[in-house]
PDB file of C-alpha atoms in Angstrom:
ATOM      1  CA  UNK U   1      97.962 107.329 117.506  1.00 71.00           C
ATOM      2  CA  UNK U   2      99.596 104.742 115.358  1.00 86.00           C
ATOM      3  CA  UNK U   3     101.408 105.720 112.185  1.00 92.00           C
ATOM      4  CA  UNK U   4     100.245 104.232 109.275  1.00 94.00           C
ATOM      5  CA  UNK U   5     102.659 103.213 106.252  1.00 94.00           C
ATOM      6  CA  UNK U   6      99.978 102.918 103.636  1.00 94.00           C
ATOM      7  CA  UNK U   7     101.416 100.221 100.872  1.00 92.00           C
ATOM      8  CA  UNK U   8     103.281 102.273  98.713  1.00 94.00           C
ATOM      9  CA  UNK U   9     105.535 103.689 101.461  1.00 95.00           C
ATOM     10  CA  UNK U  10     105.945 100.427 102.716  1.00 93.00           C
ATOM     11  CA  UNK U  11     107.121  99.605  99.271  1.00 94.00           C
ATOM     12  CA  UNK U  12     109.241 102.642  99.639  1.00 97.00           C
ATOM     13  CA  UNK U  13     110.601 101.402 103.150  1.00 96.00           C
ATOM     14  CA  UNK U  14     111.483  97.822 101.848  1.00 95.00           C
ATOM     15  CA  UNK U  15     113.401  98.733  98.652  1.00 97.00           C
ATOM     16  CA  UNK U  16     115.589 101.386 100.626  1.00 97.00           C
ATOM     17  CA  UNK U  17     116.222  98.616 102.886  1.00 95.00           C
ATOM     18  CA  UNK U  18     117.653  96.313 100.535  1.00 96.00           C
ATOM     19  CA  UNK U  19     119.575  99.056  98.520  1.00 97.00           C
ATOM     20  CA  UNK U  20     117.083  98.591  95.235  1.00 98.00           C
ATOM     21  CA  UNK U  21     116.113 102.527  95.712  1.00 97.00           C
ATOM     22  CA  UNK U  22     117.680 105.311  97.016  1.00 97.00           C
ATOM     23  CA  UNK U  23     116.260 106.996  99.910  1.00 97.00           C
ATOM     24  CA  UNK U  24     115.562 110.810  99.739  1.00 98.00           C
ATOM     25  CA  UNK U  25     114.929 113.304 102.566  1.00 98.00           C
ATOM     26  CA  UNK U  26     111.514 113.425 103.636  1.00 98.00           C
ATOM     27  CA  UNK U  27     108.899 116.435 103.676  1.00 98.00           C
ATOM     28  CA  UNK U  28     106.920 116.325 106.738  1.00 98.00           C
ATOM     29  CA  UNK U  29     103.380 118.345 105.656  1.00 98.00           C
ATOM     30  CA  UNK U  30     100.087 119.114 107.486  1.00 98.00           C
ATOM     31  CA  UNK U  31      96.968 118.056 106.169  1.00 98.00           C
ATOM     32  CA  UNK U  32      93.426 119.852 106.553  1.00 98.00           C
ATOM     33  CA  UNK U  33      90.741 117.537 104.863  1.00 98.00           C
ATOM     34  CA  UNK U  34      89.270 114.787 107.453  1.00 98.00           C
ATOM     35  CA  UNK U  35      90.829 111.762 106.495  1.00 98.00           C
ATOM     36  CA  UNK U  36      91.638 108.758 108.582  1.00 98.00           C
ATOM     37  CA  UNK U  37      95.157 107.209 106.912  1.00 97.00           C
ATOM     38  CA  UNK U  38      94.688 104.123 105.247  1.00 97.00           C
ATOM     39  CA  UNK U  39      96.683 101.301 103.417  1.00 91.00           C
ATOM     40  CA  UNK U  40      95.215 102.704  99.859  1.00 94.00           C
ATOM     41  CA  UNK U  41      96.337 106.075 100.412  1.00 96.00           C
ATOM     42  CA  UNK U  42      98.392 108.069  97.980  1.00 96.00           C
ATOM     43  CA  UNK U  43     100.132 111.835  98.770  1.00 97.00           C
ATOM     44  CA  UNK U  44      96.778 112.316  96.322  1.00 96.00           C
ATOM     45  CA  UNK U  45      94.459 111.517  99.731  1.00 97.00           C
ATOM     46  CA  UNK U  46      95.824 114.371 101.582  1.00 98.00           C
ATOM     47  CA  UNK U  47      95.007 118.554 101.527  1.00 98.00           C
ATOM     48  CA  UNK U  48      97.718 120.232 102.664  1.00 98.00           C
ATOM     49  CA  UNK U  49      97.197 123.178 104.809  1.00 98.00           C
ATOM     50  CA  UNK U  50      97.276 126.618 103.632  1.00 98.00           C
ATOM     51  CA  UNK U  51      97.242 128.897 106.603  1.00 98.00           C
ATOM     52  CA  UNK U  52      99.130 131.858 107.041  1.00 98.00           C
ATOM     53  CA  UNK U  53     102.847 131.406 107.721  1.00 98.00           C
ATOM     54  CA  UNK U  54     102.326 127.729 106.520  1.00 98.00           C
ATOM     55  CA  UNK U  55     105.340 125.538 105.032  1.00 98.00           C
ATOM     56  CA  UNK U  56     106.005 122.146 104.369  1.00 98.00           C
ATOM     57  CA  UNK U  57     109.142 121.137 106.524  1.00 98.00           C
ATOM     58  CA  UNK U  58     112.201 119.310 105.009  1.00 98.00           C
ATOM     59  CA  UNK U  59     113.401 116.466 107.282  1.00 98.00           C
ATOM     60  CA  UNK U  60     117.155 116.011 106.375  1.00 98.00           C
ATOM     61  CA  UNK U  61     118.625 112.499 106.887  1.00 98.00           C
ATOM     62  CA  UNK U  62     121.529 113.850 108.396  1.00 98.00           C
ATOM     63  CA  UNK U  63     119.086 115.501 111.524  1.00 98.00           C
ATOM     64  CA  UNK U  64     117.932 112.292 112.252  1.00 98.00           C
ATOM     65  CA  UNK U  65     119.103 111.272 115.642  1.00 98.00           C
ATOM     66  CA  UNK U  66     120.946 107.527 115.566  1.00 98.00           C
ATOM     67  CA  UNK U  67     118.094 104.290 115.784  1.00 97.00           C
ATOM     68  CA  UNK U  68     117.758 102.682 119.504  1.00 96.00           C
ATOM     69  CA  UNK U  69     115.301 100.061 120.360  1.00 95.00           C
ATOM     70  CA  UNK U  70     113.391  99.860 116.878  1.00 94.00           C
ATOM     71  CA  UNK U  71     113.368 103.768 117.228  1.00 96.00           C
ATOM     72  CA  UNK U  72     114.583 106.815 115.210  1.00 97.00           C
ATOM     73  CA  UNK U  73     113.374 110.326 116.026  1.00 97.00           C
ATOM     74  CA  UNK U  74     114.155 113.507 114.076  1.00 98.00           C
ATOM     75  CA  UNK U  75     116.588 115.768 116.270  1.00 97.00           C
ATOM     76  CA  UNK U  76     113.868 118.667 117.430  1.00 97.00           C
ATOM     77  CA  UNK U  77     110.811 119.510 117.305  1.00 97.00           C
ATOM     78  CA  UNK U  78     109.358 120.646 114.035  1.00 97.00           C
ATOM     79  CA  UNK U  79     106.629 124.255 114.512  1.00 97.00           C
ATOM     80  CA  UNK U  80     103.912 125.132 111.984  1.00 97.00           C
ATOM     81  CA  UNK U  81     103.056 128.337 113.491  1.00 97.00           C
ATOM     82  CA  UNK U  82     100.532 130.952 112.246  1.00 97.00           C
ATOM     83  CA  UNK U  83     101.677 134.590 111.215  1.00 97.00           C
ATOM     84  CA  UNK U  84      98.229 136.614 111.039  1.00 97.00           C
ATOM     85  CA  UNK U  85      94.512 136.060 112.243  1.00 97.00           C
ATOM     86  CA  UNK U  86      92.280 135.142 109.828  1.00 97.00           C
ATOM     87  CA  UNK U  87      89.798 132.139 108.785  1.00 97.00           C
ATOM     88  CA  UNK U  88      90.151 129.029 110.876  1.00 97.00           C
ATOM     89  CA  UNK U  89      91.648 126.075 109.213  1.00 98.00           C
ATOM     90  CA  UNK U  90      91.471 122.832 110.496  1.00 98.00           C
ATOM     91  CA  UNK U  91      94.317 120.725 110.863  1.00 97.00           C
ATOM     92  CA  UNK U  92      93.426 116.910 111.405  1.00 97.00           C
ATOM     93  CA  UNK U  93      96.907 115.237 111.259  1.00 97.00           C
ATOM     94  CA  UNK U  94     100.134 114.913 109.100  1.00 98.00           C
ATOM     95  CA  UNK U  95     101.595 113.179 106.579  1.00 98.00           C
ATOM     96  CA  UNK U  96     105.366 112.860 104.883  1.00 98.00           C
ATOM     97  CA  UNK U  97     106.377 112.700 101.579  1.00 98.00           C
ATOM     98  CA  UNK U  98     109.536 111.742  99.595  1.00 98.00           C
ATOM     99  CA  UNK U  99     111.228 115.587  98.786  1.00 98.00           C
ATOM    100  CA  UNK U 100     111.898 114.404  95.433  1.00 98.00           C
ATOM    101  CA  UNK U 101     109.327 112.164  94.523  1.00 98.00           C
ATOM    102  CA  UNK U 102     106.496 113.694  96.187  1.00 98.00           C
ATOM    103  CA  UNK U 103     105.465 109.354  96.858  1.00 97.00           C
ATOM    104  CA  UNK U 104     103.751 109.273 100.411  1.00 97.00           C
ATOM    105  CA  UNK U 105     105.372 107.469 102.908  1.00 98.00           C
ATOM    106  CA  UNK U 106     103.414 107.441 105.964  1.00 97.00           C
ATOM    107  CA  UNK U 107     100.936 109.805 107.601  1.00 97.00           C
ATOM    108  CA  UNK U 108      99.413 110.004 111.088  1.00 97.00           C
ATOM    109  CA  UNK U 109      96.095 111.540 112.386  1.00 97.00           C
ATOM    110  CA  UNK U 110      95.791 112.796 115.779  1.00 95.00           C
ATOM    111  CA  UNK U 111      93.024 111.147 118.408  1.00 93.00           C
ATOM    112  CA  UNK U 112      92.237 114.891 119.009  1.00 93.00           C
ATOM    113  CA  UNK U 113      91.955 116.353 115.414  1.00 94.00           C
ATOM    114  CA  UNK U 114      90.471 118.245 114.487  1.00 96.00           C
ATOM    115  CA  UNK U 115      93.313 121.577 115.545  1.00 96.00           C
ATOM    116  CA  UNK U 116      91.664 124.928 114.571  1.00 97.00           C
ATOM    117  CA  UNK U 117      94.450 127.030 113.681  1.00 97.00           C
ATOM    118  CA  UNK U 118      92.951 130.838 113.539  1.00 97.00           C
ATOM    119  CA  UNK U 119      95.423 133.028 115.769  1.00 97.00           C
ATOM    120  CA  UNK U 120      98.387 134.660 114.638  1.00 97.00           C
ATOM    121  CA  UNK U 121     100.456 132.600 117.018  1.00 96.00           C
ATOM    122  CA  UNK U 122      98.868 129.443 116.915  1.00 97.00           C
ATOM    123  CA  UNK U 123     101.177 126.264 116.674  1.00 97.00           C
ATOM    124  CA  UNK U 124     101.020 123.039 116.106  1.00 97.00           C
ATOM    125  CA  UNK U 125     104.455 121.042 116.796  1.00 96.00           C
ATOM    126  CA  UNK U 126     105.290 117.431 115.812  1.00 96.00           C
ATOM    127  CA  UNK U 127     108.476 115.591 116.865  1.00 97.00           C
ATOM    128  CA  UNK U 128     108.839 113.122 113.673  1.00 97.00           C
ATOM    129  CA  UNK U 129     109.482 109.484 115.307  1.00 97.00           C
ATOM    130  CA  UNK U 130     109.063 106.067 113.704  1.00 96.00           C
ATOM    131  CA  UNK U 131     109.115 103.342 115.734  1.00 94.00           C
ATOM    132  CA  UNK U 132     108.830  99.809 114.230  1.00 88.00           C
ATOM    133  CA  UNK U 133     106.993  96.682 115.723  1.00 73.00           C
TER     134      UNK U 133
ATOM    135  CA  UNK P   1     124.092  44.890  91.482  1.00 55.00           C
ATOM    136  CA  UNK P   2     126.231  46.641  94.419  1.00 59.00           C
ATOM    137  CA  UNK P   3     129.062  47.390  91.705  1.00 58.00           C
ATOM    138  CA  UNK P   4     125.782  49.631  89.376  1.00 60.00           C
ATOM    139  CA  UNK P   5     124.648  51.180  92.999  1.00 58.00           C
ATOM    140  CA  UNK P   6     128.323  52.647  93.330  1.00 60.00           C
ATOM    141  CA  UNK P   7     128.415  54.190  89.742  1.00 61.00           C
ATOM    142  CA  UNK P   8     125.276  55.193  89.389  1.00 64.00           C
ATOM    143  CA  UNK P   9     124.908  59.107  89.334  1.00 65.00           C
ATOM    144  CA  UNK P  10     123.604  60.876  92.087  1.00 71.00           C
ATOM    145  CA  UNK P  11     119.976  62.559  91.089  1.00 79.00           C
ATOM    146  CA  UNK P  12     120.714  66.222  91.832  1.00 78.00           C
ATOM    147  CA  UNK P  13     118.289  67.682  94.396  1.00 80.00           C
ATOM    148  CA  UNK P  14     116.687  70.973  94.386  1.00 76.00           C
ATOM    149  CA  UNK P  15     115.575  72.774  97.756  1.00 75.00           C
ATOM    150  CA  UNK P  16     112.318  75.142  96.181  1.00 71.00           C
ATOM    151  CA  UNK P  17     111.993  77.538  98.744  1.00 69.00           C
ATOM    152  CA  UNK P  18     108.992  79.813  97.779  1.00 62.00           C
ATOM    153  CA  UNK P  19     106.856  82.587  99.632  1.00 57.00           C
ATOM    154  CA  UNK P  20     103.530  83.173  98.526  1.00 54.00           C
ATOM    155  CA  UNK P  21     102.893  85.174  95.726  1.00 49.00           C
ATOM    156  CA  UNK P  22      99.484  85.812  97.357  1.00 48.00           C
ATOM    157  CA  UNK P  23     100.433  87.167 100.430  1.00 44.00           C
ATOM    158  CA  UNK P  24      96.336  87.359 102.583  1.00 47.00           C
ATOM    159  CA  UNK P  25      97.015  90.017 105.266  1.00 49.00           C
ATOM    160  CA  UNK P  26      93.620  89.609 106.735  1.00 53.00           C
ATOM    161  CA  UNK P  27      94.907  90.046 110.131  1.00 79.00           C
ATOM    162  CA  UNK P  28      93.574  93.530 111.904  1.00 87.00           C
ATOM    163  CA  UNK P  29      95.903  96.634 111.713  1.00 90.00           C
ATOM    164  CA  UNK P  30      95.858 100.134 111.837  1.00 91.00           C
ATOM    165  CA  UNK P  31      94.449 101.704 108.379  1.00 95.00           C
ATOM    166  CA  UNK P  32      92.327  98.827 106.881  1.00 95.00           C
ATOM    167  CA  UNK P  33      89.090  99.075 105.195  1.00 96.00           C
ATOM    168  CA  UNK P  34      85.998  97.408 107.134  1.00 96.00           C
ATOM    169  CA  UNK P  35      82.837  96.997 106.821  1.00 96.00           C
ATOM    170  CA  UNK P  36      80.747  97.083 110.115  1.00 96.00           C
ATOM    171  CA  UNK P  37      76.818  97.460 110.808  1.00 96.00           C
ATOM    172  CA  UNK P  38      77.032 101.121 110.456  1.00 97.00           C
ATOM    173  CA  UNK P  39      78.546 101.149 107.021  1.00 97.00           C
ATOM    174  CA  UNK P  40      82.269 101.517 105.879  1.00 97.00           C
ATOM    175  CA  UNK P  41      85.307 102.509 108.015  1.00 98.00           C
ATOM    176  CA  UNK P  42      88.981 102.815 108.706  1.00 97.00           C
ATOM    177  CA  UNK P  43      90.612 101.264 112.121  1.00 96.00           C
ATOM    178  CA  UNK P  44      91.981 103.563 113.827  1.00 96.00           C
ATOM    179  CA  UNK P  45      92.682 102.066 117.189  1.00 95.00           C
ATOM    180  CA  UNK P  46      93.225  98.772 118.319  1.00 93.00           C
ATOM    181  CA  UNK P  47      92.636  97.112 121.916  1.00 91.00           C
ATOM    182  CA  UNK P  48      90.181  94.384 122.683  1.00 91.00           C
ATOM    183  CA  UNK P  49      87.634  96.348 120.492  1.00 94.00           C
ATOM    184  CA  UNK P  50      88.183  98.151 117.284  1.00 96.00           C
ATOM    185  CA  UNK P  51      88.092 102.116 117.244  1.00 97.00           C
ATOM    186  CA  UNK P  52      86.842 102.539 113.626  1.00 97.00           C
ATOM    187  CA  UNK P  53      86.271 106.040 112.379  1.00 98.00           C
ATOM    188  CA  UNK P  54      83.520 105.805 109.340  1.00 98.00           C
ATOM    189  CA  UNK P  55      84.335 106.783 106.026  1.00 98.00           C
ATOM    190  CA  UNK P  56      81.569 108.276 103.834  1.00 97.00           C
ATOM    191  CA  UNK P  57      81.550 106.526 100.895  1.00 96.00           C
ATOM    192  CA  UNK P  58      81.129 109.216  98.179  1.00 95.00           C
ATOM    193  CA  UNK P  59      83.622 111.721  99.391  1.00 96.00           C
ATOM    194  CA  UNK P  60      85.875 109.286 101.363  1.00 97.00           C
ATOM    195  CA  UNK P  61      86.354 111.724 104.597  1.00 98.00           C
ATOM    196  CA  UNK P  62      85.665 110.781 108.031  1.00 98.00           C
ATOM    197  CA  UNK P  63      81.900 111.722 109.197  1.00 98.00           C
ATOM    198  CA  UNK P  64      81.842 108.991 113.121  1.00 97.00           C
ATOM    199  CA  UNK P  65      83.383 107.119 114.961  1.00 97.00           C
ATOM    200  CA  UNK P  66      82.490 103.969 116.545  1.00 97.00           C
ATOM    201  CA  UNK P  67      83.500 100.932 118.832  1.00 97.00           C
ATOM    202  CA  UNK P  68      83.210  97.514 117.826  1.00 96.00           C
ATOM    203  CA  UNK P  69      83.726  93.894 118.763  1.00 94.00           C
ATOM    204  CA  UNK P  70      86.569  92.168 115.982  1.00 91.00           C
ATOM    205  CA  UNK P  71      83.936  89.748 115.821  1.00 91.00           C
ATOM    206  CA  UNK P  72      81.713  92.044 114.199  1.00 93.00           C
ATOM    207  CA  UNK P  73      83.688  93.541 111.685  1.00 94.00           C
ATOM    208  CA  UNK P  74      85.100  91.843 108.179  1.00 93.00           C
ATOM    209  CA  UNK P  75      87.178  93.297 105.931  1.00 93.00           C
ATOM    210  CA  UNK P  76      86.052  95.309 103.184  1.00 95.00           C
ATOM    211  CA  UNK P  77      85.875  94.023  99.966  1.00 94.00           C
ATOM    212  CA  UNK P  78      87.996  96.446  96.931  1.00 95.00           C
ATOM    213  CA  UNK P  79      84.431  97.184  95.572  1.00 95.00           C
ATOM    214  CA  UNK P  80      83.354  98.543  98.813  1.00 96.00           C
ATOM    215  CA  UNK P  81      86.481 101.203  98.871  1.00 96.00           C
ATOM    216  CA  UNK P  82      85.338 104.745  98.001  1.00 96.00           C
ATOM    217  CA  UNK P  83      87.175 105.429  94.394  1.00 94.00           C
ATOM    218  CA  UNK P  84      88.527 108.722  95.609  1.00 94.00           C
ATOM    219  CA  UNK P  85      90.616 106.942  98.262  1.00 95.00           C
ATOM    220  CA  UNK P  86      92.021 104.068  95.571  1.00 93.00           C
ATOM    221  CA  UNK P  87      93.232 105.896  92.760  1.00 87.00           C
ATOM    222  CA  UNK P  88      95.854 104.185  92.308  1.00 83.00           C
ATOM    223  CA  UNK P  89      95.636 100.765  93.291  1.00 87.00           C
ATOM    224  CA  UNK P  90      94.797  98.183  90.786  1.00 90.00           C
ATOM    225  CA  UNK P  91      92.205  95.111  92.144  1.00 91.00           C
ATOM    226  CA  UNK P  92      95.359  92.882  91.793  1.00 91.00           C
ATOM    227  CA  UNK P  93      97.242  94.884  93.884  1.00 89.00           C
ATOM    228  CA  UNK P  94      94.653  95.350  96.428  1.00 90.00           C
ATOM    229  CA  UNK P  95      94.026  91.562  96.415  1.00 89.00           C
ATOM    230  CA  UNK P  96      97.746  91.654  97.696  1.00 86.00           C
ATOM    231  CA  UNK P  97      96.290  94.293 101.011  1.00 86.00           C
ATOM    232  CA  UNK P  98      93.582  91.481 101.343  1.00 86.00           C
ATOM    233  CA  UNK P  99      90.408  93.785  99.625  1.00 91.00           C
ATOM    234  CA  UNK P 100      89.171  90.450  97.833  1.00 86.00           C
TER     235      UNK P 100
END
């Protein structure tokens, strides 16, 4: 599915780009309440998934592989994986964050959500890309 | 009066180059708030038709999905947005998005 750059991370987006704002690293985070991304949304819209063995991921700007074709993907693969059985939580898509901030910058739900995460073991892996159009 | 034509200074001109200060982004993209026959959505795909997940109003989650013509669809008016999923942005500001 599309990402979606709700306004204020496209606010975010545009005043990196003309040097009125520093950019930060970004947190990539998984959310668990079923909510289709929107241009109104806020990092406020979003639950972030608690399961076992869950963390929020830091995407450093250094990892980020080199733009081609109106592309930039991180350099790997990026695994939420569980570490014990227990309740199912369900994971319906992602979204990223500023690391200092905490503003939202963009968020994507996948055509598939809901993911029930139960298992120890269970994984769900994301490969950050933004491509713009 | 050639001699008054010479001397005469030259009116400066000034180029005003503006972009709106009301920018209308009604055209479709992925994330905007419409309202269709079965009540208030999202779009979350586009092709010829619209794949629009509905929104329930109250709790502003996701409860359907549904296919529509564009034709059918308008956008949704900032009223019509559930308040839990517009905390933060003011009418003006959503008059900017194009949620008249």
């Amino acid at each position: 599915m599309a990402l979606n750059f709700p306004d204020i991370g496209e606010n975010i987006a545009l005043e990196a780009l003309v040097n009125k704002t520093a950019p930060q690293n970004l947190v990539l985070r998984l959310y668990s309440n079923n909510i289709t991304p929107s241009d109104t949304d806020t990092a406020g819209t979003y639950t972030e998934a608690t399961f076992a063995g869950y963390s929020a991921i830091t995407l450093a700007g250094a990892s980020w592989n080199a733009a081609a074709a109106g592309s930039i993907a991180y350099s790997a693969e990026q695994t939420f994986t569980r570490s014990s059985t227990g309740a199912p939580e369900n994971i319906y898509g992602y979204y990223v964050t500023q690391a200092t901030s905490g503003l939202l910058v963009y968020s994507e739900r996948d055509g598939s959500a809901p993911f029930a995460v139960t298992n120890l073991g269970d994984a769900i892996k994301i490969t950050p890309t933004i491509t713009a159009n | 009066m050639a001699w008054y034509k010479f001397w005469k200074k030259k009116e400066p001109v000034t180029f005003d180059i503006q972009t709106p200060t009301k920018l209308q982004r009604n055209e479709w993209r992925h994330g905007m708030w419409v309202m269709t026959s079965k009540g208030l959505g999202i779009i979350f795909q586009m092709g010829n038709d619209l794949l629009i997940h509905l929104v329930d109003p109250r709790t502003g989650e996701t409860y359907n999905a549904t296919i529509e013509h564009r034709q059918a669809v308008r956008q949704a008016k900032y009223s019509e947005i559930p308040t839990i999923r517009k905390l933060h942005l003011s009418k003006e500001k959503a008059e900017l998005l194009g949620y008249m």
